[in-house]
PDB file of C-alpha atoms and ligand atoms in Angstrom:
ATOM      1  CA  MET A 222     100.196  74.323  81.365  1.00 92.00           C
ATOM      2  CA  LYS A 223     100.751  77.754  79.817  1.00 97.00           C
ATOM      3  CA  GLN A 224     100.715  80.366  82.563  1.00 98.00           C
ATOM      4  CA  ILE A 225     100.918  84.132  82.862  1.00 98.00           C
ATOM      5  CA  ILE A 226     101.015  86.720  85.634  1.00 98.00           C
ATOM      6  CA  LEU A 227      98.901  89.725  84.795  1.00 98.00           C
ATOM      7  CA  TYR A 228      98.242  92.602  87.170  1.00 98.00           C
ATOM      8  CA  ASP A 229      96.907  96.082  87.603  1.00 98.00           C
ATOM      9  CA  SER A 230      98.631  98.262  90.186  1.00 98.00           C
ATOM     10  CA  ALA A 231      98.240 102.019  90.584  1.00 98.00           C
ATOM     11  CA  THR A 232     100.783 102.617  93.362  1.00 98.00           C
ATOM     12  CA  GLY A 233     102.954  99.478  93.409  1.00 98.00           C
ATOM     13  CA  ASN A 234     101.383  97.327  96.147  1.00 98.00           C
ATOM     14  CA  THR A 235      99.885  94.728  93.831  1.00 98.00           C
ATOM     15  CA  GLU A 236     102.948  94.912  91.628  1.00 98.00           C
ATOM     16  CA  TYR A 237     105.017  93.904  94.669  1.00 98.00           C
ATOM     17  CA  LEU A 238     102.937  90.724  95.000  1.00 98.00           C
ATOM     18  CA  ALA A 239     103.172  90.096  91.251  1.00 98.00           C
ATOM     19  CA  LYS A 240     106.967  90.347  91.462  1.00 98.00           C
ATOM     20  CA  ALA A 241     107.002  87.807  94.292  1.00 98.00           C
ATOM     21  CA  LEU A 242     105.021  85.394  92.112  1.00 98.00           C
ATOM     22  CA  SER A 243     107.305  86.121  89.194  1.00 98.00           C
ATOM     23  CA  HIS A 244     110.343  85.373  91.332  1.00 98.00           C
ATOM     24  CA  ALA A 245     108.854  81.985  92.240  1.00 98.00           C
ATOM     25  CA  LEU A 246     107.846  81.326  88.611  1.00 98.00           C
ATOM     26  CA  PRO A 247     110.836  82.636  86.651  1.00 97.00           C
ATOM     27  CA  ASN A 248     109.709  81.169  83.328  1.00 97.00           C
ATOM     28  CA  VAL A 249     106.213  82.634  83.509  1.00 98.00           C
ATOM     29  CA  PRO A 250     105.700  85.990  81.741  1.00 98.00           C
ATOM     30  CA  CYS A 251     104.667  88.756  84.138  1.00 98.00           C
ATOM     31  CA  GLY A 252     103.449  92.237  83.339  1.00 98.00           C
ATOM     32  CA  PRO A 253     100.797  94.883  83.820  1.00 98.00           C
ATOM     33  CA  VAL A 254      97.482  94.622  82.005  1.00 96.00           C
ATOM     34  CA  GLY A 255      97.915  95.687  78.415  1.00 93.00           C
ATOM     35  CA  SER A 256     101.584  94.743  78.174  1.00 95.00           C
ATOM     36  CA  LEU A 257     101.296  91.031  77.438  1.00 96.00           C
ATOM     37  CA  ASP A 258      99.476  88.711  75.075  1.00 96.00           C
ATOM     38  CA  TYR A 259      97.720  86.208  77.320  1.00 96.00           C
ATOM     39  CA  SER A 260      95.394  84.728  74.700  1.00 96.00           C
ATOM     40  CA  LYS A 261      97.109  81.315  74.843  1.00 97.00           C
ATOM     41  CA  ALA A 262      97.491  81.192  78.613  1.00 98.00           C
ATOM     42  CA  GLU A 263      95.463  78.519  80.377  1.00 98.00           C
ATOM     43  CA  LEU A 264      96.217  79.695  83.917  1.00 98.00           C
ATOM     44  CA  VAL A 265      96.266  83.409  84.697  1.00 98.00           C
ATOM     45  CA  TYR A 266      97.566  84.781  88.001  1.00 98.00           C
ATOM     46  CA  LEU A 267      95.427  87.906  88.030  1.00 98.00           C
ATOM     47  CA  GLY A 268      96.444  90.754  90.318  1.00 98.00           C
ATOM     48  CA  PHE A 269      94.142  93.637  91.225  1.00 98.00           C
ATOM     49  CA  TRP A 270      93.944  96.552  93.623  1.00 98.00           C
ATOM     50  CA  THR A 271      90.657  97.280  95.335  1.00 98.00           C
ATOM     51  CA  ASP A 272      88.909 100.270  93.858  1.00 97.00           C
ATOM     52  CA  LYS A 273      85.629 101.120  95.568  1.00 96.00           C
ATOM     53  CA  GLY A 274      85.045  97.554  96.660  1.00 95.00           C
ATOM     54  CA  THR A 275      86.009  95.789  93.457  1.00 96.00           C
ATOM     55  CA  CYS A 276      88.705  95.941  90.773  1.00 98.00           C
ATOM     56  CA  SER A 277      89.613  99.026  88.758  1.00 98.00           C
ATOM     57  CA  ASP A 278      87.847  99.844  85.483  1.00 98.00           C
ATOM     58  CA  ARG A 279      91.142  99.199  83.733  1.00 97.00           C
ATOM     59  CA  LEU A 280      91.207  95.591  84.896  1.00 98.00           C
ATOM     60  CA  ARG A 281      87.466  95.113  84.447  1.00 97.00           C
ATOM     61  CA  ALA A 282      87.887  95.945  80.772  1.00 97.00           C
ATOM     62  CA  VAL A 283      89.987  92.813  80.202  1.00 96.00           C
ATOM     63  CA  LEU A 284      87.884  90.382  82.226  1.00 97.00           C
ATOM     64  CA  PRO A 285      85.722  89.229  79.279  1.00 97.00           C
ATOM     65  CA  SER A 286      88.880  88.166  77.428  1.00 97.00           C
ATOM     66  CA  LEU A 287      89.700  85.714  80.212  1.00 97.00           C
ATOM     67  CA  ALA A 288      86.806  83.433  79.279  1.00 97.00           C
ATOM     68  CA  GLY A 289      87.559  79.736  79.701  1.00 97.00           C
ATOM     69  CA  LYS A 290      90.773  80.228  81.650  1.00 98.00           C
ATOM     70  CA  GLN A 291      91.796  79.128  85.105  1.00 98.00           C
ATOM     71  CA  ILE A 292      92.344  82.117  87.361  1.00 98.00           C
ATOM     72  CA  PHE A 293      94.292  82.593  90.565  1.00 98.00           C
ATOM     73  CA  LEU A 294      93.240  85.953  91.991  1.00 98.00           C
ATOM     74  CA  PHE A 295      95.585  88.043  94.121  1.00 98.00           C
ATOM     75  CA  GLY A 296      94.906  91.507  95.362  1.00 98.00           C
ATOM     76  CA  THR A 297      95.516  94.272  97.844  1.00 98.00           C
ATOM     77  CA  ALA A 298      93.071  96.513  99.714  1.00 98.00           C
ATOM     78  CA  GLY A 299      93.533  99.502 101.954  1.00 97.00           C
ATOM     79  CA  PHE A 300      91.203  98.077 104.593  1.00 94.00           C
ATOM     80  CA  GLY A 301      90.391  94.742 106.056  1.00 77.00           C
ATOM     81  CA  ALA A 302      92.560  93.031 108.551  1.00 73.00           C
ATOM     82  CA  ASP A 303      90.029  90.225 108.375  1.00 86.00           C
ATOM     83  CA  GLN A 304      89.397  87.528 105.829  1.00 93.00           C
ATOM     84  CA  ALA A 305      85.646  88.201 105.717  1.00 95.00           C
ATOM     85  CA  TYR A 306      86.301  91.593 104.131  1.00 96.00           C
ATOM     86  CA  PHE A 307      88.662  90.080 101.598  1.00 97.00           C
ATOM     87  CA  SER A 308      86.267  87.196 100.823  1.00 97.00           C
ATOM     88  CA  GLN A 309      83.535  89.673 100.052  1.00 97.00           C
ATOM     89  CA  ILE A 310      85.753  91.494  97.533  1.00 97.00           C
ATOM     90  CA  ILE A 311      86.757  88.198  95.928  1.00 98.00           C
ATOM     91  CA  ARG A 312      83.109  87.096  95.618  1.00 97.00           C
ATOM     92  CA  ARG A 313      82.333  90.393  93.905  1.00 97.00           C
ATOM     93  CA  LEU A 314      85.225  89.955  91.499  1.00 97.00           C
ATOM     94  CA  GLU A 315      84.280  86.340  90.788  1.00 97.00           C
ATOM     95  CA  GLY A 316      80.865  87.650  89.834  1.00 96.00           C
ATOM     96  CA  GLU A 317      82.476  89.909  87.248  1.00 96.00           C
ATOM     97  CA  LEU A 318      84.523  87.149  85.615  1.00 98.00           C
ATOM     98  CA  PRO A 319      83.100  85.243  82.638  1.00 97.00           C
ATOM     99  CA  GLN A 320      81.043  82.309  83.901  1.00 95.00           C
ATOM    100  CA  ASN A 321      83.297  79.695  82.339  1.00 96.00           C
ATOM    101  CA  CYS A 322      86.367  80.884  84.233  1.00 97.00           C
ATOM    102  CA  THR A 323      87.528  78.643  87.065  1.00 97.00           C
ATOM    103  CA  VAL A 324      88.924  80.452  90.075  1.00 98.00           C
ATOM    104  CA  ILE A 325      91.424  77.943  91.458  1.00 98.00           C
ATOM    105  CA  GLY A 326      92.401  80.050  94.467  1.00 98.00           C
ATOM    106  CA  TRP A 327      92.967  83.533  95.781  1.00 98.00           C
ATOM    107  CA  TYR A 328      94.999  85.648  98.139  1.00 98.00           C
ATOM    108  CA  MET A 329      94.513  89.160  99.462  1.00 98.00           C
ATOM    109  CA  CYS A 330      96.396  91.341 101.904  1.00 97.00           C
ATOM    110  CA  PRO A 331      96.388  94.974 103.015  1.00 97.00           C
ATOM    111  CA  GLY A 332      98.141  97.578 100.877  1.00 98.00           C
ATOM    112  CA  ARG A 333      99.285 100.994 102.058  1.00 97.00           C
ATOM    113  CA  MET A 334      97.412 104.072 100.918  1.00 97.00           C
ATOM    114  CA  GLY A 335      98.734 107.445  99.786  1.00 96.00           C
ATOM    115  CA  GLU A 336      99.599 110.196 102.264  1.00 96.00           C
ATOM    116  CA  GLY A 337      96.836 112.362 100.772  1.00 97.00           C
ATOM    117  CA  VAL A 338      94.326 109.910 102.225  1.00 97.00           C
ATOM    118  CA  ARG A 339      95.838 110.346 105.690  1.00 97.00           C
ATOM    119  CA  ARG A 340      95.555 114.145 105.396  1.00 97.00           C
ATOM    120  CA  ARG A 341      91.890 113.742 104.493  1.00 97.00           C
ATOM    121  CA  TYR A 342      91.308 111.624 107.594  1.00 97.00           C
ATOM    122  CA  GLU A 343      93.168 114.191 109.713  1.00 97.00           C
ATOM    123  CA  ALA A 344      90.860 116.907 108.403  1.00 97.00           C
ATOM    124  CA  MET A 345      87.876 114.775 109.429  1.00 97.00           C
ATOM    125  CA  LEU A 346      89.180 114.831 113.014  1.00 96.00           C
ATOM    126  CA  GLN A 347      88.273 118.520 113.205  1.00 95.00           C
ATOM    127  CA  ASP A 348      84.568 117.801 112.753  1.00 96.00           C
ATOM    128  CA  PRO A 349      82.938 116.304 115.876  1.00 96.00           C
ATOM    129  CA  VAL A 350      80.486 114.385 113.673  1.00 96.00           C
ATOM    130  CA  SER A 351      83.212 112.518 111.796  1.00 97.00           C
ATOM    131  CA  ALA A 352      85.975 112.522 114.436  1.00 97.00           C
ATOM    132  CA  GLY A 353      85.159 109.056 115.780  1.00 97.00           C
ATOM    133  CA  GLN A 354      85.212 107.500 112.338  1.00 97.00           C
ATOM    134  CA  ALA A 355      88.384 109.442 111.479  1.00 97.00           C
ATOM    135  CA  GLU A 356      90.175 107.903 114.450  1.00 97.00           C
ATOM    136  CA  LEU A 357      89.341 104.413 113.224  1.00 96.00           C
ATOM    137  CA  LEU A 358      90.384 105.269 109.679  1.00 97.00           C
ATOM    138  CA  LEU A 359      93.685 106.722 110.896  1.00 97.00           C
ATOM    139  CA  LYS A 360      94.307 103.617 112.993  1.00 96.00           C
ATOM    140  CA  ASN A 361      93.783 101.433 109.927  1.00 96.00           C
ATOM    141  CA  PHE A 362      95.892 103.733 107.745  1.00 97.00           C
ATOM    142  CA  ASP A 363      98.846 103.425 110.108  1.00 97.00           C
ATOM    143  CA  ALA A 364      98.362  99.678 110.598  1.00 95.00           C
ATOM    144  CA  VAL A 365      98.756  98.975 106.870  1.00 96.00           C
ATOM    145  CA  ARG A 366     101.496 101.521 106.251  1.00 96.00           C
ATOM    146  CA  THR A 367     104.198  98.896 105.702  1.00 96.00           C
ATOM    147  CA  ARG A 368     102.100  96.424 103.704  1.00 97.00           C
ATOM    148  CA  PRO A 369     102.417  94.428 101.639  1.00 98.00           C
ATOM    149  CA  ASP A 370     105.621  93.062 103.120  1.00 98.00           C
ATOM    150  CA  GLU A 371     107.773  89.970 102.829  1.00 98.00           C
ATOM    151  CA  ARG A 372     105.384  87.944 104.981  1.00 97.00           C
ATOM    152  CA  ASP A 373     102.500  88.834 102.664  1.00 98.00           C
ATOM    153  CA  ALA A 374     104.610  87.723  99.711  1.00 98.00           C
ATOM    154  CA  GLN A 375     105.337  84.401 101.420  1.00 98.00           C
ATOM    155  CA  ALA A 376     101.665  83.915 102.297  1.00 98.00           C
ATOM    156  CA  LEU A 377     100.748  84.579  98.670  1.00 98.00           C
ATOM    157  CA  LEU A 378     103.148  81.907  97.471  1.00 98.00           C
ATOM    158  CA  ALA A 379     101.751  79.463 100.017  1.00 98.00           C
ATOM    159  CA  ALA A 380      98.181  80.221  98.904  1.00 98.00           C
ATOM    160  CA  ALA A 381      99.222  79.628  95.296  1.00 98.00           C
ATOM    161  CA  GLY A 382     100.921  76.360  96.256  1.00 98.00           C
ATOM    162  CA  LEU A 383     104.348  77.627  95.180  1.00 97.00           C
TER     163      LEU A 383
HETATM  164  C1  FMN B 483      90.446 105.531  94.240  1.00 71.61           C
HETATM  165  C2  FMN B 483      90.763 104.509  95.293  1.00 71.61           C
HETATM  166  C3  FMN B 483      89.749 103.676  95.750  1.00 71.61           C
HETATM  167  C4  FMN B 483      90.010 102.719  96.733  1.00 71.61           C
HETATM  168  N1  FMN B 483      88.988 101.933  97.180  1.00 71.61           N
HETATM  169  C5  FMN B 483      89.235 101.024  98.159  1.00 71.61           C
HETATM  170  C6  FMN B 483      88.169 100.223  98.668  1.00 71.61           C
HETATM  171  O1  FMN B 483      87.016 100.303  98.268  1.00 71.61           O
HETATM  172  N2  FMN B 483      88.474  99.324  99.631  1.00 71.61           N
HETATM  173  C7  FMN B 483      89.745  99.176 100.124  1.00 71.61           C
HETATM  174  O2  FMN B 483      89.953  98.336 101.012  1.00 71.61           O
HETATM  175  N3  FMN B 483      90.768  99.912  99.655  1.00 71.61           N
HETATM  176  C8  FMN B 483      90.550 100.826  98.684  1.00 71.61           C
HETATM  177  N4  FMN B 483      91.584 101.579  98.183  1.00 71.61           N
HETATM  178  C9  FMN B 483      92.972 101.308  98.661  1.00 71.61           C
HETATM  179  C10 FMN B 483      93.778 100.473  97.643  1.00 71.61           C
HETATM  180  O3  FMN B 483      93.022  99.351  97.204  1.00 71.61           O
HETATM  181  C11 FMN B 483      95.073  99.925  98.278  1.00 71.61           C
HETATM  182  O4  FMN B 483      95.866 100.969  98.760  1.00 71.61           O
HETATM  183  C12 FMN B 483      95.824  99.052  97.282  1.00 71.61           C
HETATM  184  O5  FMN B 483      96.836  98.336  97.964  1.00 71.61           O
HETATM  185  C13 FMN B 483      96.475  99.842  96.154  1.00 71.61           C
HETATM  186  O6  FMN B 483      97.182  98.914  95.341  1.00 71.61           O
HETATM  187  P1  FMN B 483      98.226  99.341  94.235  1.00 71.61           P
HETATM  188  O7  FMN B 483      99.397  99.988  94.941  1.00 71.61           O
HETATM  189  O8  FMN B 483      98.605  98.059  93.576  1.00 71.61           O
HETATM  190  O9  FMN B 483      97.544 100.298  93.318  1.00 71.61           O
HETATM  191  C14 FMN B 483      91.340 102.563  97.249  1.00 71.61           C
HETATM  192  C15 FMN B 483      92.370 103.388  96.767  1.00 71.61           C
HETATM  193  C16 FMN B 483      92.086 104.357  95.808  1.00 71.61           C
HETATM  194  C17 FMN B 483      93.218 105.238  95.325  1.00 71.61           C
END
């Protein structure tokens, strides 16, 4: 079956996962959205980063062209140590895919956020109204600071049956 690894990654987290897939599938073309012709691919490993609860506009723009293909979704998100959060994002993304796509599986893991985000949370600490929430956000920020890591890459391969 003709396969391709296609991804969108703004800061490298999703690209890291894509590279892990590519390493396991050395004969499968791998590249960011817009760099590859995937028209003949039957199975697309589709990588996304979570942008306001779903995929980026850049990735959304190519979704209609995936009609009829099998899709394995993989993604990263700044939040969500739990699968329920990830499932919800995947359901949303599935809803944006053409109806005749078949999602054959998926994998998501946390992905570190930029330092500017941490500074914003730190500023929130100064305001008593938002301080409680800021503490939780900072805790999450620090918890995902090293993700995705090698274990995430291995878990992705296992989820993809590779
Ligand atoms: C503009 C923007 C919006 C984001 N929205 C979310 C979000 O809604 N939920 C979430 O869990 N993470 C969100 N994040 C965090 C990213 O999804 C996360 O850091 C991801 O791993 C980035 O992947 P990349 O390095 O491949 O671009 C957002 C990040 C940015 C910059």
